[in-house]
Short mmCIF file of C-alpha atoms in Angstrom, two decimals:
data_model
loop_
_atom_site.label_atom_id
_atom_site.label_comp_id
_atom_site.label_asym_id
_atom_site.label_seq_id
_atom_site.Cartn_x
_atom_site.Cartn_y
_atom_site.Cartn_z
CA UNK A 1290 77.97 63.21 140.48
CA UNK A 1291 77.41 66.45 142.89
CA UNK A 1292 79.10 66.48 146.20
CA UNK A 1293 76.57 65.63 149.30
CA UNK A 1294 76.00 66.33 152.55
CA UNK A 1295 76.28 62.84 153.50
CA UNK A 1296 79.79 62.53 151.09
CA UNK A 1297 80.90 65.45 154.03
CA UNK A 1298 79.69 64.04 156.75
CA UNK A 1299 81.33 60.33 155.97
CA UNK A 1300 84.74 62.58 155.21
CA UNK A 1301 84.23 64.39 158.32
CA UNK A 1302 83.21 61.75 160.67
CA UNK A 1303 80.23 62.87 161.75
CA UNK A 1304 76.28 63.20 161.19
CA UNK A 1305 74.79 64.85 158.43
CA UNK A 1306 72.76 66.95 160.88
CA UNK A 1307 76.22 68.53 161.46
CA UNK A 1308 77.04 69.14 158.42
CA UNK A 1309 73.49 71.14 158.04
CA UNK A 1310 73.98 72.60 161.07
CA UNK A 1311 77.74 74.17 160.13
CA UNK A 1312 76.03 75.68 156.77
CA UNK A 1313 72.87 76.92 157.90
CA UNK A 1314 74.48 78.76 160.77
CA UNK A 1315 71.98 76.57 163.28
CA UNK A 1316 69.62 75.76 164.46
CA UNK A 1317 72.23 73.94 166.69
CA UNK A 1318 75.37 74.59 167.94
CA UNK A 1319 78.61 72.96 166.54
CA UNK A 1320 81.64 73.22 168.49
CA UNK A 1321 84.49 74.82 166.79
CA UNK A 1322 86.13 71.16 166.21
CA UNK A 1323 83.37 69.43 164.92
CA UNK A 1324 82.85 72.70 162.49
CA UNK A 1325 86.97 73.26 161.25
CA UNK A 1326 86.53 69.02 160.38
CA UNK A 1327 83.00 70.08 158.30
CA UNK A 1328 84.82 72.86 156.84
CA UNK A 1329 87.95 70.76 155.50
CA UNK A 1330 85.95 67.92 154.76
CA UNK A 1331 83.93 70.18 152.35
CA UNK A 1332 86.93 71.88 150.84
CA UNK A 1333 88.34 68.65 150.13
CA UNK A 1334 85.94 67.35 148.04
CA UNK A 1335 84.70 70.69 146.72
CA UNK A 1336 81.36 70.42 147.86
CA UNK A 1337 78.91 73.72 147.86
CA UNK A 1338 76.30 74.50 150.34
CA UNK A 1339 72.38 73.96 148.49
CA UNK A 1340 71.24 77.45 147.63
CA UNK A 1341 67.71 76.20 148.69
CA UNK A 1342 69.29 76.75 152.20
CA UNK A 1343 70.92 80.24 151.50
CA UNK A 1344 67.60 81.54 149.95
CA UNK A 1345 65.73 80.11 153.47
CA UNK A 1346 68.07 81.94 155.84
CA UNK A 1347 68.13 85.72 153.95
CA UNK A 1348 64.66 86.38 154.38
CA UNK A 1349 61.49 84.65 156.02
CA UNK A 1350 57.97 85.76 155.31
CA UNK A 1351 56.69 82.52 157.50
CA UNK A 1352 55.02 80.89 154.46
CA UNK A 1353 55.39 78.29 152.13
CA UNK A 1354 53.79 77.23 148.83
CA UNK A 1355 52.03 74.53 148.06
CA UNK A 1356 51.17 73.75 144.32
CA UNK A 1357 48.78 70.89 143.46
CA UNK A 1358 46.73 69.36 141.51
CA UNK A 1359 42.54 69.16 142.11
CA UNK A 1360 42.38 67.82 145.83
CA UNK A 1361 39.18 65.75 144.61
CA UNK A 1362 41.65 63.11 143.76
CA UNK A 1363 41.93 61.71 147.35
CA UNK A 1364 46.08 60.56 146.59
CA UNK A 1365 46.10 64.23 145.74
CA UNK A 1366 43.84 65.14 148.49
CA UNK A 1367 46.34 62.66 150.96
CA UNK A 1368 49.60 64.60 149.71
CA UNK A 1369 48.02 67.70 150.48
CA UNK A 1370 47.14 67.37 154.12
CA UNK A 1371 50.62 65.20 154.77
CA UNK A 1372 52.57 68.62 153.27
CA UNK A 1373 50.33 71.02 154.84
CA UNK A 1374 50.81 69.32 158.24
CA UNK A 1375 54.64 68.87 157.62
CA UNK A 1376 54.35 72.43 156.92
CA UNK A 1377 52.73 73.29 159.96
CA UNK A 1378 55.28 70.98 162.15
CA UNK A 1379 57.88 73.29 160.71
CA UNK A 1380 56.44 76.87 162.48
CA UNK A 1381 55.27 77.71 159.10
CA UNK A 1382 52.01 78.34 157.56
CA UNK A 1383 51.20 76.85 154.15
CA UNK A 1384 49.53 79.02 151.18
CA UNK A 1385 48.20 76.48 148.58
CA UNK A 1386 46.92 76.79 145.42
CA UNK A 1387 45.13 74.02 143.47
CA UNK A 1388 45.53 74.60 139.23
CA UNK A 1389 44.11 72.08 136.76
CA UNK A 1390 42.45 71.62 133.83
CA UNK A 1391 39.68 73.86 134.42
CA UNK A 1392 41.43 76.84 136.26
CA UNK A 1393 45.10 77.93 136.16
CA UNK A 1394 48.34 75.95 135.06
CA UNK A 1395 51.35 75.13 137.04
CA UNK A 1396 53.14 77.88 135.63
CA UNK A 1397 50.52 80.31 136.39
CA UNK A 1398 50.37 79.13 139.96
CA UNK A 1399 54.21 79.53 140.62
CA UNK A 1400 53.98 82.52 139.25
CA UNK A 1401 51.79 84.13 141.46
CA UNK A 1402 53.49 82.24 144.65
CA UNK A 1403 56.30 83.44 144.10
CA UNK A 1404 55.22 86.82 143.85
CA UNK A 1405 53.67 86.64 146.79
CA UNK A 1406 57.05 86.34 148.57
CA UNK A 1407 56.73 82.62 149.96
CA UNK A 1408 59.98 81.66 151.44
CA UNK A 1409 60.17 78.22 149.16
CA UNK A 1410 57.71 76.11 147.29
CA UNK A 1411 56.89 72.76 147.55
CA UNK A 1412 55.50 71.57 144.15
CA UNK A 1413 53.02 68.73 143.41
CA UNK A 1414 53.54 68.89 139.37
CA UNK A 1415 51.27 66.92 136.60
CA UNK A 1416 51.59 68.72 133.91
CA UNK A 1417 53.95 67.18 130.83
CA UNK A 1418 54.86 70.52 129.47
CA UNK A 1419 58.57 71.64 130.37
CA UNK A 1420 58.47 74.67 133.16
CA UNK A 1421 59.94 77.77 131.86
CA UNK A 1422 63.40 78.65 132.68
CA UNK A 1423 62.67 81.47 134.17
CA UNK A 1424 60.42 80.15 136.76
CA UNK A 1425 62.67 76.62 137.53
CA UNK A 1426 65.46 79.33 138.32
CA UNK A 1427 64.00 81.53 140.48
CA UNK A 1428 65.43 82.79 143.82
CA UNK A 1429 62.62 81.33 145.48
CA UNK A 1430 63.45 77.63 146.16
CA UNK A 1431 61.45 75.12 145.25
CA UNK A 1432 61.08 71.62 146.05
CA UNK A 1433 59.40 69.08 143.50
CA UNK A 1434 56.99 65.73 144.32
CA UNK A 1435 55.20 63.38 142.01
CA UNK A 1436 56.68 64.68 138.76
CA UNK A 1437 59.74 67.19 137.77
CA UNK A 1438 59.07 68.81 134.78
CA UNK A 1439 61.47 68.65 132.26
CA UNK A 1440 64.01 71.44 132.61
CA UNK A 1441 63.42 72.42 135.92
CA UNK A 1442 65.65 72.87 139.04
CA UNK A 1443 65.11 71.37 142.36
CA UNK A 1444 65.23 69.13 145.01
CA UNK A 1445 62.83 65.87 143.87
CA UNK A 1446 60.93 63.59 146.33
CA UNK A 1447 59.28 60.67 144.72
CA UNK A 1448 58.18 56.96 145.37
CA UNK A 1449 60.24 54.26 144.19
CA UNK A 1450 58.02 53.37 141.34
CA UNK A 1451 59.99 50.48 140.44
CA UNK A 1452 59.77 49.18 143.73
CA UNK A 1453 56.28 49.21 143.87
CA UNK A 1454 55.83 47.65 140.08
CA UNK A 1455 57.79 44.69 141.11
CA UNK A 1456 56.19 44.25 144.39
CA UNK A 1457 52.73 43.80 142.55
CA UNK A 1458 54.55 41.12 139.70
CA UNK A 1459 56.34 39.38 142.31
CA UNK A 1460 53.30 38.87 144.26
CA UNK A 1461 51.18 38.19 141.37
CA UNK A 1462 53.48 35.54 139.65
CA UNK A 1463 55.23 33.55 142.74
CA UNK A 1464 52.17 34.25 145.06
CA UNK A 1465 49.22 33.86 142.89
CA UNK A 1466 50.75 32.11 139.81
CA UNK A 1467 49.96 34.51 137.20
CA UNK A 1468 52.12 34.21 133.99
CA UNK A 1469 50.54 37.09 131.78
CA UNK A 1470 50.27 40.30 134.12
CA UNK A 1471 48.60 43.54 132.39
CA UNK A 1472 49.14 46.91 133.28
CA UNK A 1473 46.08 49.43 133.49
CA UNK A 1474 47.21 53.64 132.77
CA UNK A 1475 46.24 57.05 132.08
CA UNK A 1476 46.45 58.32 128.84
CA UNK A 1477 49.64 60.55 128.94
CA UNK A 1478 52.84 58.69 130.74
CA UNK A 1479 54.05 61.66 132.98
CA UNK A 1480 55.03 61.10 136.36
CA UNK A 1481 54.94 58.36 138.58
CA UNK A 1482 52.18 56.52 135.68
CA UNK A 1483 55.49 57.12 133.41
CA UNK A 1484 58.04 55.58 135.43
CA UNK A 1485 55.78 52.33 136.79
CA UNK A 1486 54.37 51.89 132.94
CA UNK A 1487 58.31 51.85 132.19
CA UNK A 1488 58.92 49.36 135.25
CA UNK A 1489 56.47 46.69 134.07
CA UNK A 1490 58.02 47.11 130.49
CA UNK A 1491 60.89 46.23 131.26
CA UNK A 1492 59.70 42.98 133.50
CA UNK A 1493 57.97 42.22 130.87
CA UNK A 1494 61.11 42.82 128.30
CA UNK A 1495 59.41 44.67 126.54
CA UNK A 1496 56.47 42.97 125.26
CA UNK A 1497 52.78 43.38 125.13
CA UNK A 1498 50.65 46.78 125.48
CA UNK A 1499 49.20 48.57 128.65
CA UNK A 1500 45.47 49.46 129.08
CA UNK A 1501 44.53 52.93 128.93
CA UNK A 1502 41.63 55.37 130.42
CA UNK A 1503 41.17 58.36 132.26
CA UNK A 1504 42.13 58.95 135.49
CA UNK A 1505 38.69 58.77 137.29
CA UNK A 1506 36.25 56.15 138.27
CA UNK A 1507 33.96 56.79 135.47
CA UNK A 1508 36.39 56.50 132.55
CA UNK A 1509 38.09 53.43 133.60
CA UNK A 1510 34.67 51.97 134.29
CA UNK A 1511 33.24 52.66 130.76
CA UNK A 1512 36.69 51.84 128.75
CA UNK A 1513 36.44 47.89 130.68
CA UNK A 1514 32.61 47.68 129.78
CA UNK A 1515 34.26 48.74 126.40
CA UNK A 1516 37.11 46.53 126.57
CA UNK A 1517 36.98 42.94 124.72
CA UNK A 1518 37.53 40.11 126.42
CA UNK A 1519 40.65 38.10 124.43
CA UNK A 1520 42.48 41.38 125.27
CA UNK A 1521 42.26 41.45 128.78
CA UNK A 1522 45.08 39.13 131.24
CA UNK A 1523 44.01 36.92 134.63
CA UNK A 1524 45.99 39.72 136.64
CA UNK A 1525 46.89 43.21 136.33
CA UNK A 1526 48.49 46.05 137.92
CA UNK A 1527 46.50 49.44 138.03
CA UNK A 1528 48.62 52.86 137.87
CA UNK A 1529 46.16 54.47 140.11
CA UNK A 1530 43.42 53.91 142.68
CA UNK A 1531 40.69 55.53 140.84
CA UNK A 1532 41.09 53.67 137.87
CA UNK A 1533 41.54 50.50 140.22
CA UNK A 1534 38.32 51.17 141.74
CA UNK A 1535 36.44 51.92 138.20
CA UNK A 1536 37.81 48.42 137.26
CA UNK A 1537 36.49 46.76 140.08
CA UNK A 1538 32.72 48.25 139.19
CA UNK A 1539 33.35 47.16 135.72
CA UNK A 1540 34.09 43.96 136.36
CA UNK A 1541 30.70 43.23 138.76
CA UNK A 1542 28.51 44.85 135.87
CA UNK A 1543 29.88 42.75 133.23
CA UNK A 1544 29.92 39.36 135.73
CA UNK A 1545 34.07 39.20 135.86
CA UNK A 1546 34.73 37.56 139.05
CA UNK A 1547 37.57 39.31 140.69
CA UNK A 1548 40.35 37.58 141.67
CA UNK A 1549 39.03 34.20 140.20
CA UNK A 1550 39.09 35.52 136.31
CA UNK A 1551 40.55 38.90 136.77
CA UNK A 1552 43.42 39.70 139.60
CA UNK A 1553 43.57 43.47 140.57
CA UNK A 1554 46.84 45.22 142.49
CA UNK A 1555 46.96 49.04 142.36
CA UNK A 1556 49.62 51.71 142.84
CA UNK A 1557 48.25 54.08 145.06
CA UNK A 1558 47.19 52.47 148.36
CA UNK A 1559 44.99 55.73 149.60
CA UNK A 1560 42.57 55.43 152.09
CA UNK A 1561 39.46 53.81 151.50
CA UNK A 1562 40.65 50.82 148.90
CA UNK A 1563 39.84 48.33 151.70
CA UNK A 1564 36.18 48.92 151.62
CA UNK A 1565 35.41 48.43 148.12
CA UNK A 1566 34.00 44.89 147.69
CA UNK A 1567 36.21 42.74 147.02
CA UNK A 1568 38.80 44.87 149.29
CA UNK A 1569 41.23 45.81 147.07
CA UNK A 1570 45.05 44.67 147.15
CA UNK A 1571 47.44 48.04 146.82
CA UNK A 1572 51.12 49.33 147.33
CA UNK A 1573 50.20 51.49 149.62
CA UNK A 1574 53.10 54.79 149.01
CA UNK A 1575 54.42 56.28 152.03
CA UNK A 1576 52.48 59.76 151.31
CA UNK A 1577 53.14 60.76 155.03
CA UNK A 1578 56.81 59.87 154.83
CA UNK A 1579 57.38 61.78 151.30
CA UNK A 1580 55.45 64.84 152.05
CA UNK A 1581 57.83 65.14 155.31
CA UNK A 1582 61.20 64.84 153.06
CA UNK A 1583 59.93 67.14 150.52
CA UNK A 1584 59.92 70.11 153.63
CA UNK A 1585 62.65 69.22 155.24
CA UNK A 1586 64.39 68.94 151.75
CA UNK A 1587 63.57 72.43 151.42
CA UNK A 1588 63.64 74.03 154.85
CA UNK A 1589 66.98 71.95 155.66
CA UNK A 1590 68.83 72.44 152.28
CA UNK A 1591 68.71 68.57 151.19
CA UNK A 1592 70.43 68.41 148.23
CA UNK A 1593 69.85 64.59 147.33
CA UNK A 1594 67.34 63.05 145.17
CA UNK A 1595 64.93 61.32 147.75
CA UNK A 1596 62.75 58.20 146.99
CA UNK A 1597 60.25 56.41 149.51
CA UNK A 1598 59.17 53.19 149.49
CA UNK A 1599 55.90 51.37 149.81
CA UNK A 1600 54.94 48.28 151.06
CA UNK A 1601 52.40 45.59 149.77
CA UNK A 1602 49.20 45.36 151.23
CA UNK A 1603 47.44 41.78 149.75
CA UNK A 1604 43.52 41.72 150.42
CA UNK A 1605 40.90 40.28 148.44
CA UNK A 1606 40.78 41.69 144.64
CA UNK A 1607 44.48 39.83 144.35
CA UNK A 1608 43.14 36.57 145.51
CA UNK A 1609 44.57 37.27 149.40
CA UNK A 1610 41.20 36.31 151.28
CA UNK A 1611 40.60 37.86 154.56
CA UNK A 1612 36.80 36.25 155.26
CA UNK A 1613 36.50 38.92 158.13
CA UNK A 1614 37.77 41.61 156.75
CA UNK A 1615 39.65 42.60 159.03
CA UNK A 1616 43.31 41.19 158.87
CA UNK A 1617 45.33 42.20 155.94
CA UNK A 1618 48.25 39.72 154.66
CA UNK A 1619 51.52 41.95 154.33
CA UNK A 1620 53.55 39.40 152.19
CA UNK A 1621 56.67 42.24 151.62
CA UNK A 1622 57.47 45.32 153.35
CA UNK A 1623 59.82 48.13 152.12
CA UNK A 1624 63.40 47.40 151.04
CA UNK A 1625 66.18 49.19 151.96
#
């Protein structure tokens, strides 16, 4: 395992602020003490400053990249702002560009970032396809959310997606009762829909199938009107919001009474969910919180993987009633 900052600064005795501060020449002062203690501490366990932070300090153009996905996706749309504004906190100015299916590809995207002489990247990826070599290597750092592609080199920032799967069981089995919990995806598993499809497998051991649609509304919508009825389980976590609210109309057009016959949790926790009737019960992901780590990841030279985690927020669709609507019953909070 790779030597960290924080390995130095517990060797060292002191903060990893230090520590960042001794090999990024600032921005505070470190007296000469403090720095010779850094120094050994590094050289003892052969530890080697992030070259995220040597790429930041050689040149500055005052801009940073943003890749990601369409921003009609409102956890999309969320991630944006939050990086944009964490950007923005930083004396920087963000230049984003927003590829998908209908316009340019990741790769494409980087591409021209990075010719545009950014001083680091912070990338939003979705799409399952390995990034070439030759972009994941580049001098320009870059700092990946939501997804790594295979291959590529970086600093990733994610949600505990196993943290957030077993919130939703827990809640759904000790809190509700449920003994047969479904899982609703997308149709690819890249991503966080990957690694929480792979957390409720394995609470599961391994048996039964997820649910699959598209991403949107619409398409989760039309594949429950679709779905038959023997297949579908009292309870079930949703991957994402969309497809969480999709389910919800689905269920009122074919006369499924949510939570009494069908028990709904989703992933997401975006803004919004607690207007749709019922409200609906979510994980709510600390978009704020991982959109600040990803920048300082790259503008401080973190060289750890980072992972946030959410907290459960129980309203109606679960079976959680709040008659007025307006208290929401927080049964567990983040962990560690």
């Amino acid at each position: 395992m790779a030597v960290t900052m924080k390995d130095v600064a517990e060797r060292a005795g002191t903060s990893t602020a230090v520590v960042s501060y001794v090999f990024n020449d600032g921005p505070r002062g470190v007296s000469d003490r403090a720095r010779q203690r850094v120094l050994d501490a590094a050289a003892e366990l052969g530890y080697r400053p992030n070259r995220i932070a040597r790429a930041l300090r050689a040149a500055r153009s005052g801009f940073i990249g943003v890749i990601s996905p369409d921003s009609s996706n409102p956890y999309f749309a969320q991630l944006d702002r939050a990086v944009i504004a964490a950007i923005g906190a930083r004396g920087s100015t963000a230049l984003i560009s927003h590829p998908g299916p209908a316009g340019m590809t990741d790769e494409q995207a980087l591409r021209s970032l990075i010719g545009a002489q950014v001083d680091g990247l912070v990338m939003v990826a979705w799409e399952a396809r390995p990034l070439r070599a030759d972009l994941s290597q580049s001098a320009t750092p870059i700092v990946f959310t939501h997804h790594r592609p295979d291959g590529a080199q970086g600093v990733f920032v994610a949600a505990d997606d196993e943290h957030a799967v077993g919130l939703a069981f827990e809640h759904l089995r000790d809190d509700h009762g449920h003994e047969d919990i479904g899982f609703w995806t997308g149709p690819d598993d890249v991503g966080p829909v990957g690694r929480r499809l792979a957390a409720w497998r394995a609470l599961r051991d391994g048996v039964g199938e997820p649910h699959r649609s598209g991403y949107t509304r619409g398409e989760a919508r039309d594949a429950l009107l679709q779905a038959d009825d023997r297949s579908l389980e009292r309870a079930i976590i949703v991957a994402t919001d969309e497809q969480a609210i999709g389910l919800l109309a689905a269920a009122h057009l074919r006369g499924i009474r949510v939570p009494d016959e069908l028990a709904v949790i989703s992933l997401d926790g975006t803004s919004g969910t607690d207007c749709t009737v019922p409200s609906l019960s979510v994980v709510h992901q600390p978009i704020d919180q991982m959109a600040e780590r990803a920048v300082s990841a790259l503008m401080d030279g973190t060289e750890d993987e980072l992972e946030t985690r959410g907290a459960l927020i129980a309203r109606e669709s679960c079976g959680c009633v709040t008659p007025d609507g307006a208290s929401e019953r927080r049964p567990r909070g983040p962990a560690g």
